[in-house]
Short mmCIF file of C-alpha atoms and ligand atoms in Angstrom, two decimals:
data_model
loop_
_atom_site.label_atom_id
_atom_site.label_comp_id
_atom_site.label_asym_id
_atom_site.label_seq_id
_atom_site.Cartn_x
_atom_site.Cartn_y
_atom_site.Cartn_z
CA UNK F 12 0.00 0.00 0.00
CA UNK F 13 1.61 3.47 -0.78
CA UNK F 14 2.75 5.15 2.07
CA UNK F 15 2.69 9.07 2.33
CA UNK F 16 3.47 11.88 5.16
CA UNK F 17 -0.25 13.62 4.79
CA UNK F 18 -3.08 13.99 2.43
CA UNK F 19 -1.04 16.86 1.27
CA UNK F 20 1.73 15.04 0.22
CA UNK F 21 -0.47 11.99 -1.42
CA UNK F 22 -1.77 15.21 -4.13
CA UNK F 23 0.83 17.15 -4.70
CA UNK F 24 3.81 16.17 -6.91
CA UNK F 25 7.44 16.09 -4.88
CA UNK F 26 8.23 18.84 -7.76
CA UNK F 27 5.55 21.06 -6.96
CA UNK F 28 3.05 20.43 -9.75
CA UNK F 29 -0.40 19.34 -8.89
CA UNK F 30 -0.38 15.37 -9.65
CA UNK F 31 -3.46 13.84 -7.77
CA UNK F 32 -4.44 10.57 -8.14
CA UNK F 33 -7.55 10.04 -10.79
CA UNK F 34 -9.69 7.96 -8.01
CA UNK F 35 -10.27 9.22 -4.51
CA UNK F 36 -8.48 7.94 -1.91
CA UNK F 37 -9.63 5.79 1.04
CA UNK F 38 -6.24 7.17 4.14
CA UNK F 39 -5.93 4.71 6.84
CA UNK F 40 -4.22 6.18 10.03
CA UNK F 41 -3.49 2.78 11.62
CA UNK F 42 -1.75 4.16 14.28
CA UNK F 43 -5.29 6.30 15.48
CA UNK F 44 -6.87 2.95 16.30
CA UNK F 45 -4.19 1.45 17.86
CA UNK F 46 -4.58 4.37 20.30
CA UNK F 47 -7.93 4.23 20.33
CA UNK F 48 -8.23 0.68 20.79
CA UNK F 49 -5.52 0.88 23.67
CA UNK F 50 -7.28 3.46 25.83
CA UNK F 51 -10.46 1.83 25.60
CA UNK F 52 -8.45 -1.66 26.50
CA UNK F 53 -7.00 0.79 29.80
CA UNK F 54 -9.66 2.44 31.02
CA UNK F 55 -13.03 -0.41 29.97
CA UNK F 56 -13.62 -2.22 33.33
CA UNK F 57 -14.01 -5.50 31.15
CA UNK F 58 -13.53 -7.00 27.77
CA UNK F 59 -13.54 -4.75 24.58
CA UNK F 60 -14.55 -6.68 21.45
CA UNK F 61 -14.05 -4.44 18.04
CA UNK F 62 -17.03 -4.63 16.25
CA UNK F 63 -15.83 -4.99 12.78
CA UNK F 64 -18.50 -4.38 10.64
CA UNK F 65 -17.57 -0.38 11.29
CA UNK F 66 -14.28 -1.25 9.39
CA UNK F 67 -12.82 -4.57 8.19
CA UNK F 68 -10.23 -3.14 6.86
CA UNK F 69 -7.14 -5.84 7.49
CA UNK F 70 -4.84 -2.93 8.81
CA UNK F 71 -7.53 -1.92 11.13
CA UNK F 72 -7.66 -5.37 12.45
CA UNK F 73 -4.28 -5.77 13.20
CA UNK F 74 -4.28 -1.96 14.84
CA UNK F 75 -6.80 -2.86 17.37
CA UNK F 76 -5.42 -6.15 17.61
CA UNK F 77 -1.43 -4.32 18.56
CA UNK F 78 -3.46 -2.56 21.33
CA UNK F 79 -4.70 -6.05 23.06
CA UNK F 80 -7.99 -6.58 21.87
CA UNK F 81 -8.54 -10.14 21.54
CA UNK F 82 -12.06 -10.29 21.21
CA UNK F 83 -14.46 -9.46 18.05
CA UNK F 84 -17.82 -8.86 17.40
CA UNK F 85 -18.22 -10.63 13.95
CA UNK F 86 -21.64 -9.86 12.52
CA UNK F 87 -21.39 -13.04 9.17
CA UNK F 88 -19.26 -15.31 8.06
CA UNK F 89 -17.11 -13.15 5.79
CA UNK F 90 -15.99 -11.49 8.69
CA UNK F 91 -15.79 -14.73 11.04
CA UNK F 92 -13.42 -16.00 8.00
CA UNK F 93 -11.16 -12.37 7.84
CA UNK F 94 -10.20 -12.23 11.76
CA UNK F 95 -9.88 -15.89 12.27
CA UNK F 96 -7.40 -15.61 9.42
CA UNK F 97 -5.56 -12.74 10.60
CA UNK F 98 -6.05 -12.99 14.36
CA UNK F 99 -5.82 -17.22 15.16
CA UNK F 100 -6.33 -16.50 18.81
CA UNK F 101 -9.17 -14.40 18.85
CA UNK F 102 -12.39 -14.71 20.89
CA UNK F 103 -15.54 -14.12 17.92
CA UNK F 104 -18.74 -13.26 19.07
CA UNK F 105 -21.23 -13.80 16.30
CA UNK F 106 -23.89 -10.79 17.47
CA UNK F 107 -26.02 -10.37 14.56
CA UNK F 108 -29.36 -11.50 15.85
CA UNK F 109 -30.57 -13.06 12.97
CA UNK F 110 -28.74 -15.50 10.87
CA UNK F 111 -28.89 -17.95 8.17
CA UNK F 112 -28.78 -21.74 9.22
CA UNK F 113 -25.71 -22.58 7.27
CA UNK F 114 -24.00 -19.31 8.66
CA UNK F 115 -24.62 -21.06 12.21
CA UNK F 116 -23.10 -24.27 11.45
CA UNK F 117 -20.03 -22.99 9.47
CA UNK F 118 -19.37 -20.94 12.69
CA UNK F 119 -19.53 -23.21 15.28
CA UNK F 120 -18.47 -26.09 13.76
CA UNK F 121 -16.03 -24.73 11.49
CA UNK F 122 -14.47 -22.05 13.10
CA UNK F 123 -15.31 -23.07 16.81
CA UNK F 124 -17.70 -19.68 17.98
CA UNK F 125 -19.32 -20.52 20.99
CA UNK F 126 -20.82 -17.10 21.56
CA UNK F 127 -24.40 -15.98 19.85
CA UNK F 128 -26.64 -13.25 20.03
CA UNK F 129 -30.13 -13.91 19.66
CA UNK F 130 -33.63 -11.60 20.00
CA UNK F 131 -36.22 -13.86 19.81
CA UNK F 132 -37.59 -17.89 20.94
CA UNK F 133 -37.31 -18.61 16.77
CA UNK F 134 -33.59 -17.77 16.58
CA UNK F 135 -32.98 -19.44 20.13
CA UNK F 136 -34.73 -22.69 18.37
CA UNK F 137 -32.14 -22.28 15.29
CA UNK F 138 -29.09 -21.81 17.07
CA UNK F 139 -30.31 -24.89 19.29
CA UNK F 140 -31.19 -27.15 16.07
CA UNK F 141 -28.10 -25.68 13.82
CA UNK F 142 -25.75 -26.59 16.76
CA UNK F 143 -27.39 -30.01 17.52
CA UNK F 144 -27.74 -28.99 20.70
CA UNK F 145 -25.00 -27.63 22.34
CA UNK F 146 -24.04 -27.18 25.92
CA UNK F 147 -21.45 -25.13 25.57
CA UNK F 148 -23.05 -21.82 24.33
CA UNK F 149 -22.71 -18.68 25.22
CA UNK F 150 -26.17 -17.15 24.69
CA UNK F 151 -26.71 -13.46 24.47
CA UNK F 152 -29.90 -12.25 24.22
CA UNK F 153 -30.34 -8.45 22.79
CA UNK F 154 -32.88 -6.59 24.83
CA UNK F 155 -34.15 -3.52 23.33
CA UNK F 156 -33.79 0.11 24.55
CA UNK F 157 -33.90 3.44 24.02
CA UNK F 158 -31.97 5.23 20.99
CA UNK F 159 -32.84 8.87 22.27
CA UNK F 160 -29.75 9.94 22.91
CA UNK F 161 -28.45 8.95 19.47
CA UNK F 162 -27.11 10.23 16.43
CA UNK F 163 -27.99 6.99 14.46
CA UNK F 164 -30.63 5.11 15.86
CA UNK F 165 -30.48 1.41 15.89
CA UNK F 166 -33.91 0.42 18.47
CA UNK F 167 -35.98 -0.35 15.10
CA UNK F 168 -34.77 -3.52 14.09
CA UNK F 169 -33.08 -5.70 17.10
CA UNK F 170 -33.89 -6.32 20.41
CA UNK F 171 -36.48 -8.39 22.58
CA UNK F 172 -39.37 -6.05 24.24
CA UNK F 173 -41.61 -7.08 27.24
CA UNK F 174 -42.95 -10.32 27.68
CA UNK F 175 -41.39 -11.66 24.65
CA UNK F 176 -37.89 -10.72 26.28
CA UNK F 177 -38.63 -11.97 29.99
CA UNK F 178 -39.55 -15.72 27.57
CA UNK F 179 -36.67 -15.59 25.46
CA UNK F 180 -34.21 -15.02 28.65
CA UNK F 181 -35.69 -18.14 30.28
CA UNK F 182 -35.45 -19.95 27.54
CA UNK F 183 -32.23 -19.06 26.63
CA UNK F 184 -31.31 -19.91 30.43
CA UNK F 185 -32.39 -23.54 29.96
CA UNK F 186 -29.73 -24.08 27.36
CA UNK F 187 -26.87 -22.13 27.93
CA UNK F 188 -23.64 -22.82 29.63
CA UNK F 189 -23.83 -18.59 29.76
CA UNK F 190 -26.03 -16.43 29.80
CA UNK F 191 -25.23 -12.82 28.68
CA UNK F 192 -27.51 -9.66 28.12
CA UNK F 193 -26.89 -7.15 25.50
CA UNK F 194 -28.10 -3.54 24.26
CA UNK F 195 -27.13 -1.12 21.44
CA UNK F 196 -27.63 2.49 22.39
CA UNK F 197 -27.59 3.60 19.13
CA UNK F 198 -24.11 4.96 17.39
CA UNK F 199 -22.55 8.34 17.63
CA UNK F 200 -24.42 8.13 21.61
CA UNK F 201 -23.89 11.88 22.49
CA UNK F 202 -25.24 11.46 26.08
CA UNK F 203 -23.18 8.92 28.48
CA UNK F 204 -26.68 8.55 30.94
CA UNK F 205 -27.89 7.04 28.09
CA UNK F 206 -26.17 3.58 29.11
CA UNK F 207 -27.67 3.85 33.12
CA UNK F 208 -31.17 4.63 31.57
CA UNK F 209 -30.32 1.15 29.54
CA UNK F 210 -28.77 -0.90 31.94
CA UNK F 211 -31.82 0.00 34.46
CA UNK F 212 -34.30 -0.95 31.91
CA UNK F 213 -32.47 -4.22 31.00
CA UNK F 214 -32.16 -5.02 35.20
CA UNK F 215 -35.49 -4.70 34.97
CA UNK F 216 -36.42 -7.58 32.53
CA UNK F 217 -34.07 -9.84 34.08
CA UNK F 218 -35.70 -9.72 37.14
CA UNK F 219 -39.48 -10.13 35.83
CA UNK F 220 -37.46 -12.95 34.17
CA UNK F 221 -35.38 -14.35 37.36
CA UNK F 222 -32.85 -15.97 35.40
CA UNK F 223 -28.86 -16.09 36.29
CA UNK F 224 -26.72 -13.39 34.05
CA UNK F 225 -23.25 -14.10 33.61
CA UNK F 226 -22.38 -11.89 30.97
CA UNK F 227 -23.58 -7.96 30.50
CA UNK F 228 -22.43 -6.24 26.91
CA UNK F 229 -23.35 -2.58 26.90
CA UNK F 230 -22.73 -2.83 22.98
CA UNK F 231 -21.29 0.36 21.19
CA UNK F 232 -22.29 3.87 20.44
CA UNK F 233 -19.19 5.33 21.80
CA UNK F 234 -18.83 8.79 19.68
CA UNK F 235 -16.75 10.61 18.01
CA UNK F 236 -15.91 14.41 17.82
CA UNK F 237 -17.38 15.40 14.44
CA UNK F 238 -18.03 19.01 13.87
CA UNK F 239 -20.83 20.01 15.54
CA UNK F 240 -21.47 16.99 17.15
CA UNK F 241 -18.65 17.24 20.49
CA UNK F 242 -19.42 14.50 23.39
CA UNK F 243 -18.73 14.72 26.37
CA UNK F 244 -15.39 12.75 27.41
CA UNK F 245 -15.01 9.51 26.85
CA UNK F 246 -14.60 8.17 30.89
CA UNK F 247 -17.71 9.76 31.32
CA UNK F 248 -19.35 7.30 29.26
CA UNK F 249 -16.90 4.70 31.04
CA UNK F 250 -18.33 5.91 34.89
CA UNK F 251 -21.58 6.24 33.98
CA UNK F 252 -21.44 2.40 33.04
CA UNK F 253 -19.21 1.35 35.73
CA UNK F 254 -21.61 3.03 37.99
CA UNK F 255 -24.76 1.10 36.46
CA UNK F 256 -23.04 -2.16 36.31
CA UNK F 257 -22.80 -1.98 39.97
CA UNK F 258 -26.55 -1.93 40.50
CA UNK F 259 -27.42 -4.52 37.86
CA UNK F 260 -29.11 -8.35 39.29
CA UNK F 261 -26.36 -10.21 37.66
CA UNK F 262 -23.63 -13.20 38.99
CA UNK F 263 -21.34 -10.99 41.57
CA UNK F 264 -18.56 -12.02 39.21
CA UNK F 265 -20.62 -11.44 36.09
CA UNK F 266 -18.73 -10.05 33.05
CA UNK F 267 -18.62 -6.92 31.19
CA UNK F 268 -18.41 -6.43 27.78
CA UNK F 269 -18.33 -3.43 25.51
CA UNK F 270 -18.48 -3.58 21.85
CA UNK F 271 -17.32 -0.16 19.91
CA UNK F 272 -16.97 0.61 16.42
CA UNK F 273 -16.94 3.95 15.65
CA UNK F 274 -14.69 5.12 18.28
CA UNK F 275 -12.12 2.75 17.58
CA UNK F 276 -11.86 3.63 13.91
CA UNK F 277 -13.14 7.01 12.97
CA UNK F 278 -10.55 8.47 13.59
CA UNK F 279 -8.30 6.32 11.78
CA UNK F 280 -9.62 7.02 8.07
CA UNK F 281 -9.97 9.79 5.91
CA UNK F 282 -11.33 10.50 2.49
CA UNK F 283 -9.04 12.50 -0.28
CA UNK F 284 -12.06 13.19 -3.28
CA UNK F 285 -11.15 15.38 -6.23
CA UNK F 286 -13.39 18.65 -7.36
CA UNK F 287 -14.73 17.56 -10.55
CA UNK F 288 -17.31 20.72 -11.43
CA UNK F 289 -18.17 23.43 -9.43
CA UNK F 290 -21.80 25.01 -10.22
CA UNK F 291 -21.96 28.09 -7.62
CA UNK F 292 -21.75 26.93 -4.12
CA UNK F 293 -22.08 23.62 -5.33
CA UNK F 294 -19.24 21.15 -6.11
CA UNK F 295 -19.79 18.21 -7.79
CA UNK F 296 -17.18 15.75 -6.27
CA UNK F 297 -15.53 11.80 -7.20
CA UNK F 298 -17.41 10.27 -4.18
CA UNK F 299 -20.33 10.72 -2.33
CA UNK F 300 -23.50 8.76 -0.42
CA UNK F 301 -23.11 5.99 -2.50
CA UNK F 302 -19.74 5.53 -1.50
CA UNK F 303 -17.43 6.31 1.23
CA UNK F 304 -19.27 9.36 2.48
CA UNK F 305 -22.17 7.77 3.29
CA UNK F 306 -23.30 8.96 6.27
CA UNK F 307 -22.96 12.37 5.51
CA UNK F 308 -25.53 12.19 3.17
CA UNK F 309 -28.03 9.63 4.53
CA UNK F 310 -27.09 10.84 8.14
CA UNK F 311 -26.55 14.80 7.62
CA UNK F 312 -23.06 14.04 9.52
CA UNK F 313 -20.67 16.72 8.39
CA UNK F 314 -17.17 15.51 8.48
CA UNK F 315 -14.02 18.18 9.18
CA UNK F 316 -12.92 19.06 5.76
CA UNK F 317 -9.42 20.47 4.37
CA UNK F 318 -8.54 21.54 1.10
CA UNK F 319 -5.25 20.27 -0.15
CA UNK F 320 -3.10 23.20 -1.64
CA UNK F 321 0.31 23.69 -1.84
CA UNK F 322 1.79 25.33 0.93
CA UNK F 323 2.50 29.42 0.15
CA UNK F 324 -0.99 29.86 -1.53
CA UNK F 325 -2.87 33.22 -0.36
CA UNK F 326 -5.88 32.13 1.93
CA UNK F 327 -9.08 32.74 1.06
CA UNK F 328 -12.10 33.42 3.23
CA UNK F 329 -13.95 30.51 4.35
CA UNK F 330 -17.37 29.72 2.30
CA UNK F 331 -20.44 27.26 2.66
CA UNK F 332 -20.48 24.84 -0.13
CA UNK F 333 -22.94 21.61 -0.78
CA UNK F 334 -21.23 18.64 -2.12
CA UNK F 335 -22.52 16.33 -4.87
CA UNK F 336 -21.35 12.65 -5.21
CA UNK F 337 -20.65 11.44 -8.99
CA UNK F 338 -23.80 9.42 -9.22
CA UNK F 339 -26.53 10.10 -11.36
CA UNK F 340 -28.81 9.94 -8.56
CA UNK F 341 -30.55 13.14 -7.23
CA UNK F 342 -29.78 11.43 -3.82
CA UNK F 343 -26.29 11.57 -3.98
CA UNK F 344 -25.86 15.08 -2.15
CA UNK F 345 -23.78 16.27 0.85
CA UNK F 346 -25.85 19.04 2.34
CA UNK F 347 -23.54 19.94 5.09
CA UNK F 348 -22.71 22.82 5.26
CA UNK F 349 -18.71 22.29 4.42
CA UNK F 350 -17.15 25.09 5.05
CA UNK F 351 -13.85 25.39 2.37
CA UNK F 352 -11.89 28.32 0.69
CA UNK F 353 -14.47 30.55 -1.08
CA UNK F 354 -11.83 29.80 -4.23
CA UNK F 355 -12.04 26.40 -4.15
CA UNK F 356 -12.41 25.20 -7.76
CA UNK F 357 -12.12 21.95 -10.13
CA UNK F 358 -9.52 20.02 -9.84
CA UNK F 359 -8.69 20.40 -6.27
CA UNK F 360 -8.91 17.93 -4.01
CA UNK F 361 -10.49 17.99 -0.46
CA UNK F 362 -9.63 15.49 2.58
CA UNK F 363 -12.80 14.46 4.66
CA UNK F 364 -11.32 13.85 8.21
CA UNK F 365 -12.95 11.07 10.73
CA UNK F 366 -14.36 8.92 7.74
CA UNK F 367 -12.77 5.39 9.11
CA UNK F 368 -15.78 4.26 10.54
CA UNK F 369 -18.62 3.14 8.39
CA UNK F 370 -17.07 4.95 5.87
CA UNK F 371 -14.87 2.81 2.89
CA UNK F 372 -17.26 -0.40 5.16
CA UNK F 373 -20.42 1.26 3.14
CA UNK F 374 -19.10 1.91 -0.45
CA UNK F 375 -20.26 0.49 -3.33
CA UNK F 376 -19.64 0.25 -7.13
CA UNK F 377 -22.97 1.96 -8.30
CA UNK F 378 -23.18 3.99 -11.20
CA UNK F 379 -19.61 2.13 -11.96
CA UNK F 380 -17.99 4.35 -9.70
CA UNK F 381 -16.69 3.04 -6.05
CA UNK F 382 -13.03 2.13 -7.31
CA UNK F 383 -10.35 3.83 -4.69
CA UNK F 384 -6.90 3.80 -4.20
CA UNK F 385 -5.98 3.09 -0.40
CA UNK F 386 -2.87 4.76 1.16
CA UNK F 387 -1.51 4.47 4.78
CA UNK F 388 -0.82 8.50 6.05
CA UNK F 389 1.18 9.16 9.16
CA UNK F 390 -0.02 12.00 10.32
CA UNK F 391 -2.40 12.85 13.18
CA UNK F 392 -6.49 12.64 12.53
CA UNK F 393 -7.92 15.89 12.33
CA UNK F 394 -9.28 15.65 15.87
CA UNK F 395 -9.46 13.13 18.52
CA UNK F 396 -10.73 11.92 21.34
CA UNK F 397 -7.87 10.21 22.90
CA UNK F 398 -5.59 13.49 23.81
CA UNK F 399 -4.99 12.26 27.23
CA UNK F 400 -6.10 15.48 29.33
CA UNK F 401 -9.42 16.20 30.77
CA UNK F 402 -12.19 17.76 28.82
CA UNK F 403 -13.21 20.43 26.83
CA UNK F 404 -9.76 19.97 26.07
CA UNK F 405 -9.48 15.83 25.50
CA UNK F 406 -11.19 16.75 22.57
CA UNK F 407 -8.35 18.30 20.26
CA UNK F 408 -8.66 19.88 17.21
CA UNK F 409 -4.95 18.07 15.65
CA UNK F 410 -5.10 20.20 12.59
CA UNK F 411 -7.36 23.41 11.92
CA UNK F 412 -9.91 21.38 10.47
CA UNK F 413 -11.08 23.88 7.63
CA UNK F 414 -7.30 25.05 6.72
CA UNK F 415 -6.01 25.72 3.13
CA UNK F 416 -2.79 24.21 3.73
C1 PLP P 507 -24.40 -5.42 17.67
C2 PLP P 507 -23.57 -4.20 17.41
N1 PLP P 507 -22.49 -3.97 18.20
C3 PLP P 507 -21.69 -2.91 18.01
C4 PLP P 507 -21.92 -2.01 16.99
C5 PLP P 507 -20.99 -0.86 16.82
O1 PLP P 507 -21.61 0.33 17.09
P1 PLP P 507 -20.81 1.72 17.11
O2 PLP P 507 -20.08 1.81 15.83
O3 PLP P 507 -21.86 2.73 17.27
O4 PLP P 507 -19.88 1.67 18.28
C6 PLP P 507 -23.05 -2.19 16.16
C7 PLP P 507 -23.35 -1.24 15.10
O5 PLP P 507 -24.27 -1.31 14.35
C8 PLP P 507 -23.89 -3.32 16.38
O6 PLP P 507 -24.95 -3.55 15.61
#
């Protein structure tokens, strides 16, 4: 993979000249989760398992994996296969609450996962019949709660309500050599209470359903500091859960588990595009909500954004532009605001900062675009969350995050 100082240095020629690559470029900062991924490994009272579907990018991996996490939340078999391949002595834990029979049996038979997630008696009744009746699983059933405090809410789909939950607990019980509870938030969780308000409501069930609990995962939804969008520090969310844990009806020496995404890689990807037409205050860019920068279109998050210029170039004053991607789709549109160089024209290229989570994990090839180039950079994310003091400050702007360089 090419190898480069900066985004700067990936688009401008070493003799000056402007000579950008024709594709945009998917940046992996490696080193961002590996620090990530170790202060979540120092400071989570329990086990951290990546959950990989936010970005299964090999190099990720193996940067969470340098930091000591040893466990991974694997959500089909494509991703059982990639970090059982990379990572032989990994824990898996296969939470995707629904799954195909034959995706059952090729994991626990063929790659030995012993822990499942199910949300209701008919998956139970699968994993039971697909296993022939195990008794060594490691059942975790997904309770549902609220996604209020959210940025991307997840309650819709997953998670065991009411009665039905309070059933599939006790049924669960009866066949597990563990039992486990589990929650999702919702991602980009901008309010750390949100986990006590969860972890009361999940007590709750377990006792209408007076079963054992050996295992609690508090899922992800650990956040990241787009613009706009600034959490609160990170060990807030950590006391806040420690705190809850304490009161929860579960085994004294009952486990923890969390399982981030997002704030193990966001910060370690970033998203060169190239200018391809500007119309206005409009730019018409090589990638958009069909590709890497999904979420800022389907989502309205607005990532930091630089423009790449040469050093030495006279600033301009900052304007509001909305993006187009290159599809031919009316949907393909960035509303932002990004706020760039009131200059800014085609053929320059712009770097979208905290784009490694859920970013190059939701591209595709519609249209016949979605082909990228992938470069490691060494520089520092634009911000982070990992700066080691206290807050507002923990929080750190690393570069001016609308700059013309
Ligand atoms: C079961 C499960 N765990 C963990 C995650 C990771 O969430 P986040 O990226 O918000 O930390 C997800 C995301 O969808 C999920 O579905």
């Amino acid at each position: 993979m090419e190898r480069h100082t900066s985004a700067l240095a990936l688009v401008v020629g070493s003799n000056g000249s402007p000579s950008g690559p024709d594709l945009p470029v998917h940046c992996l900062r490696p080193h961002a989760a590996t620090i990530a991924a170790d202060w979540f490994v120092r400071h989570f009272p329990g086990d951290v398992l990546y959950a990989v579907k936010a970005n299964p990018h090999p190099a990720i991996i193996d940067a969470v994996y340098a930091a000591g996490v040893r466990w991974f939340d694997v959500a089909s078999v494509p991703e059982i296969e990639l970090v059982s391949a990379r990572c032989p002595d990994a824990t898996l834990a296969y939470m995707h609450p629904v799954k195909a029979r034959s995706a059952i049996r090729r994991a626990y038979f063929d790659f030995g996962v012993r822990i499942f997630a199910v949300d209701s008696s008919a998956e139970l009744q699968k994993l039971i019949a697909e296993t022939n009746g195990a008794n060594d699983l490691h059942i975790i059933v997904r309770l549902a709660v609220s996604s209020d405090y959210a940025q991307h809410k997840l309650s819709g789909k997953f998670g065991a309500a009411g009665p039905e939950a309070v059933m599939v607990l006790r049924e669960a019980r009866a066949v597990a050599e563990e039992l486990g509870v589990s929650f999702h938030v919702g991602s980009q969780c901008m309010r750390p209470e949100a986990w006590r308000v969860a972890m009361q409501s999940v007590s709750e069930i377990i006792r209408a359903a007076g079963v054992t609990v050996d295992i609690v995962d508090v899922g992800g939804g650990f956040p990241t500091a787009y613009p706009g969008l600034i959490p609160p520090p990170l060990i807030d969310y950590i006391e806040e859960i420690k705190a809850a844990f304490e009161e929860m009806p579960v085994l004294e020496n009952a486990d923890l588990w969390c399982e981030p995404g997002r704030a193990l890689c966001a910060e370690a990807g970033s998203h060169v595009v190239r200018v391809e037409l500007r119309k206005g205050d409009t730019l018409y860019l090589n990638d958009g909500a069909y590709g890497a920068l999904f979420d800022a279109a389907h989502d309205g998050l607005v990532f930091p954004v630089q423009l790449l210029r040469e050093k030495g170039r006279p600033r301009r004053p900052m304007k509001a532009f909305k993006l187009f991607g290159p599809t031919c789709d009316s949907i393909d549109v960035m509303e932002g605001p990004f706020f760039l160089p009131a200059d800014v024209s085609e053929g320059d290229y712009i770097e979208f900062g905290l784009t490694g989570a859920y970013g190059s994990a939701l591209a595709t090839k519609f249209n016949g675009f979605g082909e990228y180039i992938e470069a490691v950079i060494e520089d520092a994310p634009m911000s982070t969350m990992y700066g080691g003091v206290t807050q507002p400050a923990e929080i750190i702007a690393l570069k001016d995050a609308v700059i013309e360089l």
